[in-house]
Amino acid sequence: MAIKPIKVSQVNSYIKRILQTDPVLGNISVTGEISNLKFHGTGNVYFSLKDNDSKLNCFLSLEYLKNLHYELVDGLSIVASGNIYVYERGGSYSLNVKDIYIEGVGNLSIAFEKLKEKLQNAGYFDLSHKKMIPSFPGKIAVITSETGAVIQDIIKTIKMRNNYVDILIFPSLVQGKGAAPLIAKAIEDINQFYADVDTIIIARGGGSIEELWAFNEEIVAERIFSSVIPIISAIGHETDFTIADFVADQRAATPTAAAQLAVPETIQIQLYLDDLASQTKRYLNHKISLYDMKLSSRNFDALKQIFISSIALKTYKVEQSKDNIHQRLRHIIVVNEGVLEALKATIDGLSPLQIMERGYGAIINNVGRLVRSISEVSQGEDIDIRLKDGNILSTITQIAIKE
Amino acid sequence: MISDTEMTFEMALAKLEAAADALKKDSTTLEEAMNYFDEGLKQYNYCSKILADAKQKVLLYEAENNSLKEMD
């Protein structure tokens, strides 16, 4: 027998009480495929989970969306955990989702591609956002598992190459649900409290896509993107690419390669320093010899000028002197010609031949000398009397002294 | 202005590189060149000293007290 009719709101209220006190519906995990995915302006997400025969409305609040490990997309098979919630006014119920888990490589790949596309469109992978890895770092921070081979490989590699870079190890979970928030926090902490770190290495050894998943989560991508300190990623094996690798400023194939990229070899630095020092020395010497050359060339030019002008001056003087000499010589010649003429007339007048012309003669003794006085001759001596037209050879018979 | 004691290896190296570059330029006068050379030599010695005096540390971050502890 039916009870008496009750109001719609009473029915819904009753159903709500039944459903929301049920222990199974209060904490339930449901597998299904996402459909009708809608991101509401408030940040809440609405979608349906469906299988071949049925569908279930789902609600994901912004609060839980932030902690989600995957990017959601229609067609993705997920496991959604939460509780059944009844909306009294609408008379409907839905799954209030608190966490989502994805299983299977296929599904994970879909989520991976979805996030990759989203971040790509947001510019997270743009080369213009990539920061330069410092060439000569003083401090390297390493975010990785405290235990295991990875951290040992990195320390060993850095120490082998370089003896001055400090290594700061930030231990973190690198797989499992808690890993991504810890990795994200480590990046944030280093940027905030250890700003003198030059480069951050984020590393993890090889593993399955599930094991590497933390590095495909948006929260890690976001922190890598917003890090002021350059980040090198080395996640998994050489063939594994995670979202973190795409966002990082530099991707290394292995943790060892990351260490090699992060720090230079001390010996190479010293060689580089030595080269720079010898360059400065060489350039200075080059500069000095250049100036030296300039200086001497200027000196030579100056000397040449002085030399040339002094030659010109001397040439001029020589020319002038030459003219003077010519004039003076000519003058001397003219003067002397007159003197010569006069002398000739005098000489002509004095010539013995002229005197002989007038009837005078000269007495030459037997040794050929002109006789000027009777004292120069003696009686009986032969003498030669010269006249204008010949000689008379005679003998002295008498010498008389003038009274 | 950063004093010499605060100067990092990278900053000193950058100065050394700048000195070498400046010396290369034709426009640099001899007097400037001598100054750059002195500067370069100073930075070279500074960098070499950092390398020679290197005391590498490996530190472990402890999240509970947000501090670094020396390893080994």
Coordinates of C-alpha atoms in Angstrom, one line a residue:
Chain A
M1 CA 0.0 0.0 0.0
A2 CA 1.3 3.4 -1.0
I3 CA 2.2 6.0 1.5
K4 CA 0.5 9.3 1.0
P5 CA 2.0 11.6 -1.7
I6 CA 4.9 13.7 -0.8
K7 CA 6.5 16.8 -2.5
V8 CA 9.3 16.7 -5.2
S9 CA 11.7 18.4 -2.9
Q10 CA 11.0 15.8 -0.2
V11 CA 11.8 13.0 -2.6
N12 CA 15.1 14.6 -3.7
S13 CA 16.0 15.4 -0.2
Y14 CA 15.3 11.8 0.8
I15 CA 17.4 10.4 -2.1
K16 CA 20.2 12.8 -1.2
R17 CA 20.2 11.5 2.3
I18 CA 20.2 7.9 1.2
L19 CA 23.0 8.4 -1.4
Q20 CA 25.2 10.6 0.5
T21 CA 25.3 8.4 3.6
D22 CA 26.1 5.3 1.6
P23 CA 29.6 4.1 2.4
V24 CA 30.3 2.8 -1.1
L25 CA 29.1 6.0 -2.9
G26 CA 31.0 8.2 -0.4
N27 CA 34.4 7.0 -1.7
I28 CA 34.2 5.5 -5.1
S29 CA 36.5 5.0 -8.0
V30 CA 34.9 4.8 -11.5
T31 CA 36.6 3.8 -14.7
G32 CA 35.3 5.3 -17.9
E33 CA 35.9 7.4 -21.0
I34 CA 35.7 11.2 -20.8
S35 CA 33.1 12.9 -22.9
N36 CA 31.4 16.3 -23.1
L37 CA 34.4 17.8 -21.4
K38 CA 33.7 21.5 -20.5
F39 CA 35.9 24.0 -18.7
H40 CA 33.7 26.5 -17.0
G41 CA 34.6 30.1 -16.6
T42 CA 34.8 29.7 -12.9
G43 CA 37.6 27.2 -13.3
N44 CA 35.4 24.2 -12.5
V45 CA 35.3 21.3 -15.0
Y46 CA 32.2 19.3 -16.1
F47 CA 32.3 16.1 -18.0
S48 CA 30.7 12.7 -18.4
L49 CA 32.2 9.4 -17.8
K50 CA 30.8 6.7 -20.1
D51 CA 31.1 3.1 -21.0
N52 CA 29.4 1.2 -23.7
D53 CA 26.1 1.2 -22.0
S54 CA 25.8 4.1 -19.7
K55 CA 27.1 7.5 -18.6
L56 CA 27.8 9.4 -15.3
N57 CA 27.9 13.2 -14.9
C58 CA 31.1 14.4 -13.3
F59 CA 32.1 17.6 -11.6
L60 CA 35.7 18.6 -10.9
S61 CA 36.2 21.7 -8.8
L62 CA 39.1 24.1 -9.4
E63 CA 40.5 23.1 -6.0
Y64 CA 41.1 19.5 -7.2
L65 CA 41.9 20.5 -10.8
K66 CA 45.0 22.2 -9.6
N67 CA 46.4 19.0 -8.1
L68 CA 45.6 16.9 -11.1
H69 CA 48.5 15.0 -12.7
Y70 CA 47.1 14.9 -16.2
E71 CA 45.7 17.0 -18.9
L72 CA 42.1 16.0 -19.6
V73 CA 40.7 15.4 -23.1
D74 CA 37.6 13.8 -24.5
G75 CA 38.0 10.2 -25.3
L76 CA 40.6 9.7 -22.5
S77 CA 40.0 6.6 -20.3
I78 CA 40.4 7.5 -16.7
V79 CA 39.8 6.3 -13.2
A80 CA 38.0 9.0 -11.3
S81 CA 37.8 8.9 -7.5
G82 CA 35.4 10.9 -5.4
N83 CA 31.9 10.8 -4.0
I84 CA 28.3 10.8 -5.3
Y85 CA 26.7 14.2 -4.9
V86 CA 23.0 14.9 -5.3
Y87 CA 21.8 18.2 -6.6
E88 CA 18.5 18.5 -5.0
R89 CA 17.0 21.4 -7.0
G90 CA 17.8 19.7 -10.3
G91 CA 17.0 16.2 -9.1
S92 CA 20.3 15.0 -10.5
Y93 CA 23.3 13.4 -9.2
S94 CA 27.0 13.5 -10.2
L95 CA 30.4 12.2 -9.3
N96 CA 32.2 14.9 -7.3
V97 CA 35.7 14.1 -8.6
K98 CA 38.7 14.5 -6.2
D99 CA 41.4 12.8 -8.1
I100 CA 42.0 11.2 -11.5
Y101 CA 44.3 8.5 -12.4
I102 CA 45.2 7.3 -15.9
E103 CA 46.3 3.8 -16.8
G104 CA 48.0 2.4 -19.9
V105 CA 50.6 3.8 -22.3
G106 CA 47.9 4.7 -24.8
N107 CA 45.9 6.9 -22.4
L108 CA 49.0 8.5 -21.0
S109 CA 50.3 9.3 -24.4
I110 CA 47.0 11.1 -25.2
A111 CA 47.3 13.1 -22.0
F112 CA 50.9 13.8 -22.8
E113 CA 50.1 15.1 -26.3
K114 CA 47.3 17.2 -25.0
L115 CA 49.5 19.0 -22.4
K116 CA 52.3 19.3 -24.9
E117 CA 49.9 21.0 -27.4
K118 CA 48.6 23.3 -24.7
L119 CA 52.0 24.4 -23.5
Q120 CA 53.3 24.7 -27.0
N121 CA 50.4 27.1 -27.8
A122 CA 51.2 29.0 -24.6
G123 CA 54.8 29.5 -25.8
Y124 CA 56.4 27.4 -23.2
F125 CA 58.8 25.7 -25.7
D126 CA 59.7 28.9 -27.6
L127 CA 63.4 29.3 -28.2
S128 CA 63.0 33.0 -27.3
H129 CA 62.3 31.9 -23.7
K130 CA 65.3 29.6 -23.5
K131 CA 67.9 31.0 -21.1
M132 CA 71.7 30.6 -21.8
I133 CA 73.4 28.0 -19.7
P134 CA 76.2 29.9 -17.9
S135 CA 79.7 29.0 -19.2
F136 CA 81.5 29.4 -16.0
P137 CA 79.1 28.6 -13.1
G138 CA 80.1 28.7 -9.5
K139 CA 77.1 26.8 -8.1
I140 CA 75.1 24.0 -9.6
A141 CA 71.8 22.8 -8.0
V142 CA 70.7 19.2 -8.7
I143 CA 67.1 18.2 -8.1
T144 CA 66.9 14.4 -8.1
S145 CA 66.5 11.4 -5.9
E146 CA 69.0 11.4 -3.0
T147 CA 69.6 7.7 -3.5
G148 CA 70.5 5.8 -6.7
A149 CA 73.0 6.1 -9.5
V150 CA 71.9 9.4 -11.0
I151 CA 73.1 11.6 -8.2
Q152 CA 76.3 9.7 -8.0
D153 CA 76.9 9.9 -11.7
I154 CA 76.3 13.7 -11.7
I155 CA 78.6 14.3 -8.7
K156 CA 81.3 12.1 -10.1
T157 CA 81.2 13.8 -13.5
I158 CA 81.3 17.3 -12.1
K159 CA 84.2 16.5 -9.8
M160 CA 86.1 14.8 -12.6
R161 CA 85.8 17.9 -14.8
N162 CA 85.9 20.7 -12.4
N163 CA 87.3 21.4 -9.0
Y164 CA 85.6 24.7 -8.0
V165 CA 81.9 24.4 -8.8
D166 CA 79.8 23.8 -5.6
I167 CA 77.2 21.2 -5.9
L168 CA 73.9 21.7 -4.1
I169 CA 71.7 18.6 -3.9
F170 CA 68.0 19.1 -3.5
P171 CA 66.6 15.6 -2.8
S172 CA 63.1 14.9 -4.2
L173 CA 60.8 12.1 -5.0
V174 CA 61.0 11.5 -8.8
Q175 CA 58.1 9.2 -9.2
G176 CA 54.6 8.7 -7.8
K177 CA 51.8 11.1 -7.0
G178 CA 53.8 13.3 -4.6
A179 CA 56.8 13.7 -6.9
A180 CA 55.6 16.6 -9.2
P181 CA 54.7 19.0 -6.4
L182 CA 58.0 18.3 -4.6
I183 CA 60.0 18.9 -7.8
A184 CA 58.1 22.1 -8.5
K185 CA 58.7 23.3 -4.9
A186 CA 62.4 22.6 -5.2
I187 CA 62.7 24.7 -8.3
E188 CA 60.8 27.5 -6.5
D189 CA 62.9 27.2 -3.4
I190 CA 66.2 27.4 -5.2
N191 CA 65.0 30.5 -7.1
Q192 CA 63.8 32.1 -3.9
F193 CA 66.4 31.1 -1.4
Y194 CA 69.5 30.2 -3.4
A195 CA 69.5 32.8 -6.1
D196 CA 73.2 32.6 -6.5
V197 CA 72.9 29.1 -8.1
D198 CA 74.0 29.4 -11.7
T199 CA 72.3 26.4 -13.2
I200 CA 69.8 23.8 -12.0
I201 CA 69.9 20.2 -13.2
I202 CA 66.7 18.2 -12.9
A203 CA 67.5 14.5 -13.4
R204 CA 66.0 11.1 -13.2
G205 CA 67.1 7.7 -14.4
G206 CA 65.2 5.6 -17.0
G207 CA 61.7 4.2 -16.4
S208 CA 58.3 3.6 -17.8
I209 CA 56.0 6.4 -18.9
E210 CA 54.2 5.9 -15.6
E211 CA 57.4 6.2 -13.6
L212 CA 58.5 9.3 -15.5
W213 CA 55.0 10.9 -15.3
A214 CA 55.9 13.5 -12.7
F215 CA 58.0 15.2 -15.4
N216 CA 54.9 15.4 -17.7
E217 CA 52.8 17.3 -15.2
E218 CA 51.9 20.9 -15.8
I219 CA 53.0 22.1 -12.3
V220 CA 56.6 21.0 -13.1
A221 CA 56.4 22.5 -16.6
E222 CA 55.2 25.8 -15.1
R223 CA 58.0 26.1 -12.5
I224 CA 60.7 25.2 -15.1
F225 CA 59.2 27.9 -17.4
S226 CA 59.1 30.6 -14.7
S227 CA 62.5 29.8 -13.2
V228 CA 64.9 32.7 -13.4
I229 CA 67.8 30.2 -13.1
P230 CA 68.5 28.3 -16.3
I231 CA 67.5 24.6 -16.1
I232 CA 69.0 21.5 -17.7
S233 CA 66.8 18.5 -17.8
A234 CA 68.0 14.9 -18.0
I235 CA 65.0 12.6 -17.6
G236 CA 65.0 8.9 -18.4
H237 CA 67.0 7.5 -21.2
E238 CA 68.1 9.2 -24.4
T239 CA 65.0 8.2 -26.2
D240 CA 62.6 9.4 -23.5
F241 CA 61.2 12.9 -24.0
T242 CA 59.1 14.4 -21.2
I243 CA 57.3 17.7 -21.1
A244 CA 60.0 18.9 -18.7
D245 CA 62.6 18.3 -21.4
F246 CA 60.7 20.5 -23.8
V247 CA 60.3 23.4 -21.4
A248 CA 63.9 23.2 -20.0
D249 CA 66.4 25.6 -21.3
Q250 CA 68.6 22.7 -22.4
R251 CA 67.8 19.0 -22.6
A252 CA 70.6 16.4 -21.9
A253 CA 70.4 12.8 -23.1
T254 CA 71.6 11.5 -19.7
P255 CA 72.4 12.7 -16.2
T256 CA 76.1 12.4 -17.1
A257 CA 75.6 14.6 -20.2
A258 CA 73.7 17.1 -18.1
A259 CA 76.7 17.4 -15.7
Q260 CA 79.0 17.8 -18.8
L261 CA 76.8 20.6 -20.1
A262 CA 76.5 22.3 -16.8
V263 CA 80.2 22.6 -15.9
P264 CA 83.3 23.3 -18.0
E265 CA 86.5 21.5 -17.4
T266 CA 88.8 23.4 -15.1
I267 CA 91.8 22.7 -17.3
Q268 CA 89.9 24.1 -20.3
I269 CA 89.0 27.3 -18.4
Q270 CA 92.7 27.7 -17.4
L271 CA 93.7 27.3 -21.0
Y272 CA 91.1 29.8 -22.1
L273 CA 92.3 32.2 -19.4
D274 CA 95.9 31.7 -20.6
D275 CA 94.9 32.3 -24.2
L276 CA 93.1 35.5 -23.3
A277 CA 96.1 36.7 -21.3
S278 CA 98.5 36.1 -24.1
Q279 CA 96.1 37.7 -26.5
T280 CA 96.1 40.9 -24.4
K281 CA 99.9 40.8 -24.3
R282 CA 100.1 40.2 -28.1
Y283 CA 97.6 43.0 -28.9
L284 CA 99.5 45.4 -26.6
N285 CA 102.8 44.6 -28.2
H286 CA 101.2 44.9 -31.6
K287 CA 99.8 48.3 -30.6
I288 CA 103.2 49.4 -29.3
S289 CA 105.0 48.5 -32.5
L290 CA 102.3 50.1 -34.5
Y291 CA 102.8 53.4 -32.6
D292 CA 106.5 52.9 -32.8
M293 CA 106.3 52.6 -36.5
K294 CA 104.1 55.7 -36.8
L295 CA 106.5 57.6 -34.6
S296 CA 109.5 56.7 -36.6
S297 CA 107.8 57.3 -39.9
R298 CA 106.8 60.8 -38.7
N299 CA 110.3 61.5 -37.6
F300 CA 111.7 60.4 -41.0
D301 CA 109.2 62.6 -42.8
A302 CA 110.2 65.6 -40.7
L303 CA 113.9 64.9 -41.2
K304 CA 113.3 64.5 -44.9
Q305 CA 111.5 67.8 -45.1
I306 CA 114.3 69.6 -43.2
F307 CA 116.8 68.0 -45.4
I308 CA 115.1 68.9 -48.6
S309 CA 114.6 72.5 -47.6
S310 CA 118.2 72.8 -46.4
I311 CA 119.4 71.4 -49.7
A312 CA 117.3 73.9 -51.6
L313 CA 118.7 76.7 -49.5
K314 CA 122.2 75.6 -50.1
T315 CA 121.6 75.1 -53.8
Y316 CA 120.3 78.6 -53.9
K317 CA 123.3 79.9 -52.1
V318 CA 125.6 78.0 -54.3
E319 CA 123.9 79.4 -57.4
Q320 CA 124.1 82.9 -56.0
S321 CA 127.8 82.4 -55.1
K322 CA 128.4 81.1 -58.6
D323 CA 126.9 84.3 -60.1
N324 CA 129.0 86.4 -57.8
I325 CA 132.2 84.6 -58.6
H326 CA 131.6 84.9 -62.3
Q327 CA 131.0 88.7 -61.9
R328 CA 134.0 89.1 -59.8
L329 CA 136.2 87.0 -62.0
R330 CA 135.1 89.0 -65.0
H331 CA 135.9 92.2 -63.1
I332 CA 139.3 90.9 -62.1
I333 CA 140.0 89.9 -65.6
V334 CA 139.0 93.3 -67.0
V335 CA 141.1 95.1 -64.3
N336 CA 144.1 92.8 -64.9
E337 CA 143.9 93.1 -68.6
G338 CA 144.4 96.9 -68.2
V339 CA 147.3 96.3 -65.8
L340 CA 148.8 93.8 -68.2
E341 CA 148.6 96.3 -71.1
A342 CA 150.4 98.9 -69.0
L343 CA 153.0 96.5 -67.8
K344 CA 153.6 95.4 -71.3
A345 CA 154.2 99.0 -72.4
T346 CA 156.6 99.5 -69.5
I347 CA 158.3 96.2 -70.1
D348 CA 158.6 97.0 -73.8
G349 CA 160.2 100.3 -72.9
L350 CA 162.6 98.6 -70.6
S351 CA 163.6 95.8 -72.9
P352 CA 167.4 95.6 -73.7
L353 CA 166.5 95.1 -77.3
Q354 CA 164.8 98.5 -77.4
I355 CA 167.8 100.1 -75.7
M356 CA 170.2 98.3 -78.2
E357 CA 168.0 99.7 -80.9
R358 CA 169.2 103.1 -79.8
G359 CA 172.8 102.0 -80.2
Y360 CA 173.7 100.6 -76.7
G361 CA 175.4 97.3 -76.2
A362 CA 176.0 94.9 -73.3
I363 CA 179.3 93.3 -72.1
I364 CA 179.1 89.6 -71.1
N365 CA 182.1 88.0 -69.4
N366 CA 183.5 84.6 -70.2
V367 CA 181.1 82.9 -67.8
G368 CA 178.1 84.5 -69.4
R369 CA 177.3 87.1 -66.9
L370 CA 176.5 90.8 -67.6
V371 CA 179.3 93.1 -66.6
R372 CA 178.2 96.2 -64.8
S373 CA 181.5 97.5 -63.4
I374 CA 185.2 97.6 -64.3
S375 CA 185.8 95.8 -61.0
E376 CA 184.2 92.7 -62.5
V377 CA 186.8 92.4 -65.3
S378 CA 190.5 92.2 -65.5
Q379 CA 193.1 93.0 -68.2
G380 CA 193.6 90.4 -70.8
E381 CA 190.1 88.8 -70.1
D382 CA 188.0 87.9 -73.1
I383 CA 184.6 89.5 -73.3
D384 CA 181.6 89.4 -75.5
I385 CA 180.1 92.7 -76.6
R386 CA 176.5 92.3 -77.7
L387 CA 174.9 94.8 -80.1
K388 CA 171.5 94.8 -81.7
D389 CA 172.6 92.9 -84.8
G390 CA 175.4 90.6 -83.4
N391 CA 178.4 90.3 -81.1
I392 CA 182.0 91.4 -81.0
L393 CA 184.4 89.0 -79.4
S394 CA 187.3 91.1 -77.9
T395 CA 190.1 91.1 -75.4
I396 CA 190.5 93.8 -72.7
T397 CA 193.8 95.7 -73.3
Q398 CA 193.4 98.5 -70.7
I399 CA 191.1 99.3 -67.8
A400 CA 190.6 103.0 -66.8
I401 CA 188.7 104.1 -63.7
K402 CA 186.3 106.9 -64.2
E403 CA 187.3 110.1 -62.5
Chain B
M1 CA 80.1 49.3 -8.0
I2 CA 81.0 45.8 -7.0
S3 CA 84.2 45.4 -5.0
D4 CA 86.8 42.9 -5.9
T5 CA 85.9 40.5 -3.1
E6 CA 82.3 40.3 -4.3
M7 CA 83.3 39.8 -7.9
T8 CA 82.4 36.4 -9.3
F9 CA 84.7 34.4 -11.5
E10 CA 82.3 35.0 -14.4
M11 CA 82.4 38.8 -13.9
A12 CA 86.2 38.8 -13.8
L13 CA 86.3 36.7 -16.9
A14 CA 83.9 39.0 -18.7
K15 CA 86.2 41.9 -17.8
L16 CA 89.2 40.0 -19.1
E17 CA 87.4 39.2 -22.3
A18 CA 86.3 42.9 -22.6
A19 CA 89.9 44.0 -22.1
A20 CA 91.1 41.6 -24.9
D21 CA 88.4 42.8 -27.2
A22 CA 89.2 46.5 -26.5
L23 CA 92.9 45.9 -27.2
K24 CA 92.0 44.4 -30.6
K25 CA 90.3 47.6 -31.7
D26 CA 92.2 50.0 -34.0
S27 CA 90.5 52.9 -32.3
T28 CA 92.0 52.1 -28.9
T29 CA 94.8 54.6 -28.1
L30 CA 98.1 53.4 -26.7
E31 CA 97.4 54.8 -23.3
E32 CA 94.0 53.1 -23.3
A33 CA 95.6 49.9 -24.5
M34 CA 98.1 50.0 -21.5
N35 CA 95.2 50.4 -19.1
Y36 CA 93.2 47.6 -20.7
F37 CA 96.3 45.4 -20.5
D38 CA 96.7 46.2 -16.8
E39 CA 93.0 45.5 -16.2
G40 CA 93.2 42.2 -18.2
L41 CA 96.3 41.1 -16.3
K42 CA 94.5 41.9 -13.0
Q43 CA 91.4 39.9 -13.9
Y44 CA 93.6 37.0 -15.3
N45 CA 95.4 36.8 -11.9
Y46 CA 92.1 37.0 -10.1
C47 CA 90.5 34.2 -12.2
S48 CA 93.6 32.0 -11.9
K49 CA 93.6 32.4 -8.2
I50 CA 90.0 31.3 -7.9
L51 CA 90.9 28.2 -9.9
A52 CA 94.0 27.6 -7.9
D53 CA 92.3 28.1 -4.5
A54 CA 89.2 26.1 -5.5
K55 CA 87.6 24.4 -2.6
Q56 CA 84.7 22.5 -4.1
K57 CA 81.8 21.7 -1.8
V58 CA 79.0 19.2 -2.1
L59 CA 76.0 20.3 -0.1
L60 CA 72.8 18.6 0.7
Y61 CA 69.5 20.5 1.2
E62 CA 67.5 19.7 4.3
A63 CA 63.9 20.7 3.7
E64 CA 62.9 20.6 7.3
N65 CA 65.1 23.5 8.3
N66 CA 65.6 25.0 4.8
S67 CA 69.4 24.8 5.0
L68 CA 72.4 23.2 3.4
K69 CA 74.6 20.6 5.0
E70 CA 78.0 19.7 3.8
M71 CA 78.3 16.1 2.5
D72 CA 81.3 13.7 2.7

